[in-house]
């Protein structure tokens, strides 16, 4: 009885942001219940890396994490907790000592977690015991422009978390190293299905979509990835229709735009393909110059 | 109105119902009524556009129900009473940064642009693009205009703009390729009251021109919670 009472006690802790990195944000699985009033889903882009991170810590499936893009933050820790980093290969140091990916580490008061540059891929995930305790808005902690107060991590910001003191002894032995994690950065076939306007495309365009290789242009963020290649397109704009993360649009100028989680809920460009959930996780790790092709499943 | 309906499965969890018809008031009524029936068997709020209904968490079991309901669905005249909402817009070039260029583009005077924009009753079709952004139909053909060749990175919250054959109000700061022809001081969406949108599908709106002084006064009254737009019942 006494033990279970103790188990419920939590200690409040936080990270102080010493350096923010590029477009670091708190994300969970997003807010899917408000698309009807125009609110983007948001949420982690690489759902596989997110799930692995939370599983390694024994977290609830939707515990929020920090999504890191290309260059990570430096964080000062205020109390004992455990963290793990998954996703894109990234340089991580705890008090100047290198840490491995996909392995659970302890942090204590005063520790500095310095997350450097991504060396392969685009996005890494920092998960923490129990998830971050930043504010929940409309059913999700995911940062989103116009919905949450901030949409990227800022210097000197305080990012709160709770540490459940209860599991101290129990979980330390469970620290796991996953060696054979699926490394998606070398995969380049993106599983898709045909979208509504696919059949309106000319045979040539249909062939190009399903046989050519495409290159990620410098235009990529959490809203969309645009391909470098120009497709000779004759399709005209449509009256605005439903768009979801993974919808592939073909613009009047012949550009392919692959929508990601921060995309608008509707759009007027013809929708030619729909990327699968797994395909989205794969694409979210592609950077400028990386190539990929589509394959119908 | 009895359009042909097609079911498209996009992913394991997402599907779209599309009506083969052009956007119209009759189609909107049809879609709103069908959506209401479909919502009974769906967990997540359904989303609609001009011609489509988006269905999240659409399992195989739900797909069967959706197909059955939409196959059997017959529109019945309803007694839904919508609202006519009067929306103040300041067309002064101090706030409407593009109105002079736009007038030049359309070979009209600024006052003619204002007259043409304030004349019609617009119908709200749905909210999309940005939280609370109303897709409106009813823009006078004389105001149709291709988007600006170079989009701007930021237009302020409340901007009233024209792009192509559409006009709308931006509920938050946003990049935009549309022409900024006015400013509306009314908030369209607030995170604290997400379901309390200013404009909902089926509402009709009319814009009326206000001076810079009136715009400032209305903005003050909104801050003190003392302004609400005039609303009248409007049978659709």
XYZ file of C-alpha atoms in Angstrom:
533
model
C 0.000 0.000 0.000
C 2.719 2.406 1.013
C 4.623 1.567 -2.153
C 1.722 2.189 -4.444
C 1.157 5.500 -2.735
C 4.774 6.427 -3.363
C 4.439 5.332 -6.988
C 1.941 8.039 -7.636
C 4.245 10.766 -6.426
C 5.834 12.689 -9.211
C 8.591 15.202 -9.298
C 8.439 18.210 -11.534
C 11.407 18.803 -13.796
C 12.317 20.652 -16.918
C 14.833 21.357 -19.634
C 16.181 24.864 -20.070
C 16.983 25.500 -23.718
C 20.614 26.674 -23.987
C 20.575 26.480 -27.786
C 17.401 25.900 -29.795
C 18.578 24.103 -32.949
C 16.698 24.347 -36.228
C 12.913 24.039 -35.998
C 12.803 21.787 -32.935
C 9.232 21.211 -31.728
C 7.143 19.211 -29.263
C 5.038 16.646 -31.124
C 2.790 13.688 -30.418
C 0.422 11.898 -32.803
C -1.389 15.150 -33.608
C -4.953 16.514 -33.439
C -7.230 14.698 -35.811
C -10.602 15.760 -34.437
C -10.652 19.334 -35.737
C -9.945 19.052 -39.450
C -13.595 20.033 -40.043
C -12.835 23.577 -38.874
C -9.587 23.816 -40.812
C -7.071 22.767 -38.158
C -4.014 20.883 -39.483
C -3.288 17.479 -37.953
C 0.388 18.260 -37.088
C 2.158 15.506 -35.087
C 5.404 13.564 -35.540
C 6.446 12.942 -39.126
C 8.416 9.726 -38.591
C 5.808 7.750 -36.653
C 8.024 4.653 -36.590
C 10.942 6.403 -34.872
C 8.437 8.030 -32.477
C 6.875 4.696 -31.528
C 10.257 3.028 -30.961
C 11.375 5.900 -28.716
C 8.310 5.663 -26.490
C 8.440 1.854 -26.409
C 12.063 1.902 -25.245
C 11.019 4.028 -22.272
C 7.795 2.132 -21.578
C 5.853 5.335 -22.217
C 2.185 5.658 -23.149
C 1.833 5.323 -26.955
C 1.033 9.012 -27.477
C 3.628 10.497 -25.076
C 4.980 13.727 -26.559
C 8.599 13.985 -27.747
C 10.915 16.634 -29.161
C 11.146 16.405 -32.938
C 14.576 17.602 -34.041
C 15.247 18.722 -37.587
C 18.822 18.650 -38.996
C 20.393 20.340 -35.950
C 19.389 19.704 -32.374
C 19.129 21.785 -29.217
C 21.333 21.919 -26.161
C 19.320 21.275 -23.012
C 20.056 21.774 -19.310
C 18.275 19.167 -17.195
C 16.770 20.086 -13.787
C 16.224 16.629 -12.267
C 16.720 12.892 -12.650
C 14.997 11.344 -15.628
C 15.602 8.989 -18.551
C 15.806 9.843 -22.241
C 16.282 8.105 -25.568
C 16.973 9.415 -29.073
C 15.727 7.645 -32.201
C 15.195 8.421 -35.894
C 17.811 10.132 -38.035
C 21.422 9.444 -36.974
C 22.509 12.430 -34.868
C 25.456 13.438 -32.681
C 24.463 13.452 -29.003
C 26.565 14.258 -25.968
C 25.790 14.156 -22.259
C 28.226 16.502 -20.532
C 30.619 16.249 -23.490
C 30.514 12.416 -23.595
C 29.093 10.786 -26.707
C 25.835 8.842 -26.389
C 24.381 6.200 -28.682
C 21.106 6.294 -30.550
C 18.221 3.999 -29.546
C 19.592 3.497 -26.045
C 18.020 4.671 -22.806
C 20.197 6.978 -20.708
C 19.810 8.561 -17.293
C 20.040 12.304 -16.871
C 20.439 14.017 -13.514
C 20.183 17.569 -12.261
C 22.719 19.839 -13.979
C 23.422 17.463 -16.882
C 23.675 19.065 -20.294
C 22.269 17.096 -23.197
C 23.859 18.538 -26.310
C 22.220 17.325 -29.510
C 24.275 18.221 -32.562
C 23.892 17.684 -36.289
C 21.968 14.981 -38.083
C 24.489 12.938 -40.053
C 22.018 10.849 -42.055
C 18.296 11.541 -42.603
C 16.447 14.646 -41.406
C 14.503 14.110 -38.179
C 15.467 12.656 -34.801
C 13.240 12.172 -31.770
C 14.084 12.829 -28.132
C 11.675 10.961 -25.865
C 11.591 11.357 -22.090
C 10.116 9.359 -19.218
C 6.352 9.956 -19.279
C 6.529 12.482 -22.141
C 6.804 16.263 -22.029
C 4.278 18.225 -19.990
C 3.830 21.206 -22.253
C 0.256 22.405 -22.684
C -2.343 20.339 -24.491
C -4.476 22.250 -27.014
C -7.509 20.645 -28.672
C -6.506 17.161 -27.620
C -2.837 17.252 -28.605
C 0.496 18.620 -27.411
C 1.793 19.000 -30.973
C 3.080 22.493 -31.668
C 1.294 24.091 -34.590
C 1.267 27.641 -35.945
C -1.757 29.641 -34.826
C -2.892 26.840 -32.487
C -0.199 26.568 -29.805
C 1.665 29.533 -28.311
C 4.939 28.638 -29.980
C 5.675 26.432 -32.950
C 9.440 26.120 -32.656
C 11.717 25.769 -29.656
C 13.326 29.052 -28.546
C 16.463 29.805 -26.599
C 15.890 30.137 -22.825
C 12.548 28.396 -23.129
C 11.609 26.027 -20.283
C 10.257 22.654 -21.410
C 8.590 20.865 -18.492
C 8.323 17.137 -17.823
C 7.348 15.001 -14.835
C 9.546 12.261 -13.671
C 7.766 9.296 -12.115
C 10.076 8.483 -9.225
C 8.469 5.103 -8.784
C 10.249 3.183 -11.488
C 13.815 4.067 -10.544
C 15.007 0.586 -9.673
C 12.678 -1.364 -11.876
C 13.530 0.199 -15.171
C 17.245 0.842 -15.088
C 17.988 -2.789 -15.985
C 15.679 -2.547 -18.935
C 17.866 -0.161 -20.896
C 17.918 -1.675 -24.331
C 20.109 -1.267 -27.330
C 18.409 -2.002 -30.582
C 21.040 -2.965 -33.106
C 19.005 -3.992 -36.051
C 16.697 -1.034 -36.282
C 15.268 -0.669 -39.706
C 17.432 1.939 -41.340
C 15.075 3.674 -43.733
C 17.463 6.281 -45.082
C 18.683 3.953 -47.818
C 15.224 2.839 -48.854
C 13.710 4.858 -51.623
C 10.517 3.194 -52.824
C 7.491 5.019 -51.453
C 4.256 3.016 -51.255
C 1.304 4.935 -52.707
C -2.268 4.469 -53.884
C -3.957 6.332 -56.744
C -5.699 9.539 -55.722
C -8.920 10.905 -57.201
C -7.354 12.928 -60.041
C -4.845 10.210 -61.065
C -7.175 8.905 -63.775
C -7.515 12.413 -65.232
C -3.756 12.504 -65.917
C -2.546 11.684 -69.427
C -0.978 8.236 -69.950
C 2.415 9.935 -70.165
C 2.000 11.652 -66.816
C 0.723 8.427 -65.210
C 3.798 6.600 -66.517
C 6.146 9.284 -65.273
C 4.546 9.241 -61.811
C 4.931 5.495 -61.423
C 8.273 4.886 -63.121
C 10.527 7.938 -62.807
C 12.779 8.812 -59.902
C 12.161 12.097 -58.105
C 14.548 14.334 -56.187
C 13.755 16.245 -52.990
C 14.211 19.949 -53.746
C 15.389 22.566 -51.258
C 11.713 23.248 -50.529
C 10.949 20.846 -47.730
C 9.513 21.507 -44.277
C 6.766 20.134 -42.023
C 4.072 21.279 -44.477
C 5.330 19.681 -47.667
C 8.158 18.273 -49.744
C 8.466 19.594 -53.275
C 10.219 17.542 -55.961
C 12.875 19.012 -58.224
C 11.570 17.491 -61.462
C 9.039 19.247 -63.686
C 6.333 17.054 -65.209
C 4.693 18.166 -68.474
C 1.277 18.669 -66.909
C -1.981 19.517 -68.607
C -4.262 19.073 -65.594
C -5.995 22.215 -64.421
C -6.672 23.248 -60.834
C -9.709 21.649 -59.184
C -12.295 23.210 -56.893
C -10.700 22.890 -53.466
C -10.926 19.316 -52.209
C -9.865 17.314 -49.145
C -6.114 17.036 -48.545
C -4.436 14.925 -45.852
C -0.805 14.257 -44.925
C 0.676 12.156 -47.735
C -1.503 13.590 -50.503
C 0.636 14.173 -53.630
C -0.450 17.210 -55.639
C 0.552 18.117 -59.179
C 0.690 21.883 -59.622
C -0.206 23.644 -62.897
C 3.527 24.316 -63.396
C 4.209 20.568 -63.236
C 5.700 20.370 -59.745
C 4.969 17.470 -57.414
C 4.077 18.576 -53.891
C 3.887 15.885 -51.213
C 1.885 17.189 -48.275
C 3.125 16.446 -44.748
C 1.482 16.761 -41.323
C 1.301 20.564 -41.076
C -0.542 20.818 -44.405
C -3.849 22.616 -44.860
C -6.972 20.420 -44.730
C -8.056 21.383 -48.249
C -6.401 22.476 -51.461
C -7.002 23.291 -55.096
C -4.203 21.413 -56.887
C -5.043 18.098 -58.549
C -4.350 15.154 -56.224
C -2.597 12.374 -58.114
C -1.289 9.971 -55.457
C -1.668 9.190 -51.768
C 1.427 8.107 -49.808
C 0.955 5.324 -47.216
C 1.743 5.848 -43.536
C 5.018 3.902 -43.905
C 5.878 5.868 -47.041
C 5.385 9.108 -45.116
C 7.787 8.020 -42.363
C 10.341 7.179 -45.077
C 9.888 10.479 -46.948
C 10.150 12.490 -43.730
C 13.797 11.360 -43.518
C 14.670 12.483 -47.073
C 16.609 15.686 -47.529
C 17.536 17.948 -50.438
C 19.090 15.896 -53.227
C 17.797 12.500 -51.985
C 15.864 10.533 -54.595
C 12.821 8.268 -54.413
C 10.215 6.625 -56.613
C 6.557 5.731 -56.125
C 5.112 2.246 -56.224
C 1.425 1.348 -56.135
C 0.430 -1.059 -53.370
C -30.434 17.308 -56.195
C -29.344 13.677 -56.393
C -25.700 13.618 -57.497
C -23.765 10.475 -58.300
C -21.562 9.592 -55.317
C -18.175 7.889 -55.541
C -16.263 6.278 -52.685
C -12.449 6.522 -52.777
C -10.248 4.685 -50.306
C -6.941 6.536 -49.875
C -5.216 4.758 -46.978
C -6.054 2.074 -44.458
C -7.756 4.697 -42.342
C -8.834 7.453 -44.717
C -11.512 7.669 -47.399
C -13.282 10.369 -49.415
C -16.854 10.469 -50.723
C -17.090 12.622 -53.810
C -20.274 13.959 -55.407
C -20.105 14.277 -59.180
C -21.553 17.769 -59.427
C -20.411 21.352 -59.606
C -20.358 23.423 -56.405
C -23.766 24.991 -55.800
C -26.036 25.908 -52.962
C -28.174 22.835 -53.708
C -25.093 20.593 -53.529
C -24.012 22.181 -50.251
C -27.424 21.430 -48.725
C -27.194 17.857 -49.998
C -23.692 17.391 -48.588
C -24.515 18.920 -45.198
C -27.554 16.628 -44.816
C -25.676 13.507 -45.977
C -22.758 14.355 -43.690
C -25.129 14.557 -40.720
C -26.393 11.029 -41.419
C -22.904 9.627 -41.982
C -21.631 11.214 -38.771
C -23.881 8.799 -36.845
C -21.632 5.866 -37.822
C -18.247 7.666 -37.699
C -16.053 8.393 -34.700
C -14.157 11.447 -35.896
C -15.882 14.655 -37.025
C -16.387 14.470 -40.795
C -14.948 17.210 -42.959
C -16.607 18.505 -46.112
C -15.511 20.676 -49.029
C -17.428 21.925 -52.099
C -18.049 18.406 -53.427
C -16.489 15.979 -50.931
C -16.784 14.443 -47.483
C -13.539 13.304 -45.831
C -13.743 10.306 -43.480
C -10.951 9.551 -41.006
C -10.742 6.204 -39.126
C -12.753 4.625 -41.913
C -12.395 0.905 -41.132
C -13.713 -1.784 -43.474
C -16.806 -2.089 -41.249
C -17.455 1.649 -41.341
C -16.865 1.659 -45.107
C -19.783 -0.771 -45.564
C -22.078 1.442 -43.476
C -20.957 4.560 -45.345
C -21.592 2.930 -48.726
C -25.041 1.766 -47.617
C -26.093 5.108 -46.201
C -24.867 7.081 -49.197
C -26.451 4.662 -51.699
C -29.828 4.935 -50.013
C -29.624 8.606 -49.146
C -32.297 10.867 -50.604
C -32.199 14.583 -49.931
C -35.287 15.889 -48.207
C -36.160 19.565 -48.109
C -35.187 20.717 -44.624
C -36.293 23.660 -42.572
C -32.757 24.604 -41.577
C -32.544 28.312 -40.891
C -29.152 29.795 -41.642
C -27.944 33.247 -40.670
C -27.176 36.382 -42.602
C -24.151 37.978 -40.935
C -23.071 41.555 -41.640
C -19.260 41.790 -41.749
C -17.504 45.173 -41.426
C -14.554 45.656 -43.781
C -12.221 48.633 -43.983
C -11.141 49.145 -47.609
C -8.875 52.102 -46.814
C -5.506 51.715 -48.631
C -3.724 52.185 -45.271
C -4.950 48.686 -44.356
C -5.835 47.359 -47.812
C -2.306 47.350 -49.171
C -3.191 45.947 -52.609
C -6.520 47.671 -53.314
C -5.030 50.419 -55.478
C -2.949 47.958 -57.534
C -5.949 45.659 -57.751
C -8.188 48.497 -58.990
C -5.591 49.349 -61.614
C -5.366 45.693 -62.660
C -9.158 45.582 -63.027
C -9.274 49.024 -64.687
C -11.789 50.239 -62.103
C -11.748 52.870 -59.369
C -11.237 51.847 -55.745
C -14.819 52.878 -54.952
C -16.123 50.676 -57.783
C -14.160 47.736 -56.335
C -15.681 48.408 -52.916
C -19.181 48.655 -54.417
C -18.744 45.359 -56.283
C -17.332 43.566 -53.242
C -20.045 44.761 -50.840
C -22.958 44.031 -53.198
C -23.448 40.231 -53.196
C -24.670 37.853 -50.519
C -21.888 35.317 -50.115
C -22.528 31.743 -49.057
C -20.132 30.002 -46.649
C -19.367 26.510 -48.010
C -16.885 25.171 -45.495
C -13.918 25.997 -43.312
C -10.486 24.968 -44.522
C -7.039 26.158 -45.570
C -6.487 27.847 -42.184
C -8.448 27.337 -38.922
C -11.779 29.124 -39.416
C -11.036 30.283 -42.987
C -14.372 30.461 -44.832
C -14.617 29.247 -48.412
C -17.150 31.658 -49.924
C -18.996 31.615 -53.205
C -20.631 34.655 -54.736
C -17.780 36.930 -55.840
C -18.855 39.210 -58.704
C -17.263 38.096 -61.970
C -15.879 41.590 -62.526
C -13.634 41.031 -59.486
C -12.229 37.659 -60.582
C -8.476 38.059 -60.870
C -5.521 35.656 -61.085
C -3.375 35.480 -57.964
C -0.497 37.927 -57.657
C 2.571 36.789 -59.572
C 4.683 36.932 -56.418
C 3.091 35.833 -53.138
C 3.886 37.864 -50.023
C 5.343 36.114 -46.983
C 2.985 37.697 -44.470
C -0.436 39.245 -44.560
C -2.025 40.200 -41.239
C -4.810 38.378 -39.438
C -8.178 39.702 -40.649
C -7.063 40.467 -44.212
C -9.912 40.338 -46.728
C -8.537 39.121 -50.038
C -9.378 38.085 -53.581
C -7.740 35.232 -55.509
C -9.079 33.730 -58.728
C -12.868 33.537 -58.459
C -12.811 33.505 -54.653
C -12.783 35.962 -51.793
C -12.069 35.205 -48.141
C -10.934 36.461 -44.751
C -7.615 35.277 -43.287
C -8.185 34.141 -39.679
C -4.472 34.340 -38.864
C -1.255 35.775 -40.243
C -0.270 33.825 -43.324
C 1.734 33.871 -46.537
C -0.611 34.759 -49.398
C -0.821 35.047 -53.149
C -4.250 36.690 -52.971
C -4.841 40.451 -53.337
C -5.193 42.246 -49.977
C -8.233 44.478 -50.571
C -9.489 45.086 -47.039
C -9.367 44.339 -43.345
C -12.016 42.801 -41.105
C -11.602 43.490 -37.371
C -13.741 40.496 -36.293
C -11.920 37.382 -35.044
C -12.976 34.283 -37.008
C -11.507 31.613 -34.784
C -10.236 31.313 -31.241
C -8.353 28.314 -29.856
C -10.185 28.688 -26.539
C -13.586 28.304 -28.248
C -12.795 26.174 -31.285
C -16.380 25.294 -32.126
C -17.538 28.865 -31.844
C -16.527 29.932 -35.358
C -17.712 33.280 -36.666
C -18.759 31.700 -39.968
C -20.153 28.215 -40.543
C -21.218 26.225 -43.593
C -24.633 27.449 -44.745
C -24.266 30.967 -43.317
C -24.675 33.887 -45.653
C -22.574 36.987 -45.253
C -22.572 40.491 -46.591
C -19.604 42.880 -46.356
C -20.176 46.534 -45.495
C -17.540 49.247 -45.812
C -16.295 51.050 -42.718
C -13.875 53.990 -42.451
C -10.532 53.802 -40.658
C -12.140 55.516 -37.633
C -15.057 53.088 -37.527
C -12.629 50.179 -37.950
C -10.626 51.421 -34.945
C -13.796 51.853 -32.914
C -15.070 48.360 -33.749
C -11.639 46.922 -32.896
C -11.839 48.615 -29.487
C -15.347 47.326 -28.875
C -14.225 43.794 -29.803
C -11.382 44.038 -27.287
C -13.925 44.957 -24.598
C -16.322 42.266 -25.741
C -18.902 44.877 -26.733
C -19.263 44.242 -30.435
C -21.133 41.504 -32.162
C -22.006 41.544 -35.841
C -25.606 41.936 -36.893
C -27.247 38.575 -37.525
C -30.630 37.860 -39.050
C -32.265 34.531 -39.821
C -32.039 33.648 -43.446
C -33.832 30.710 -44.992
C -31.590 28.838 -47.372
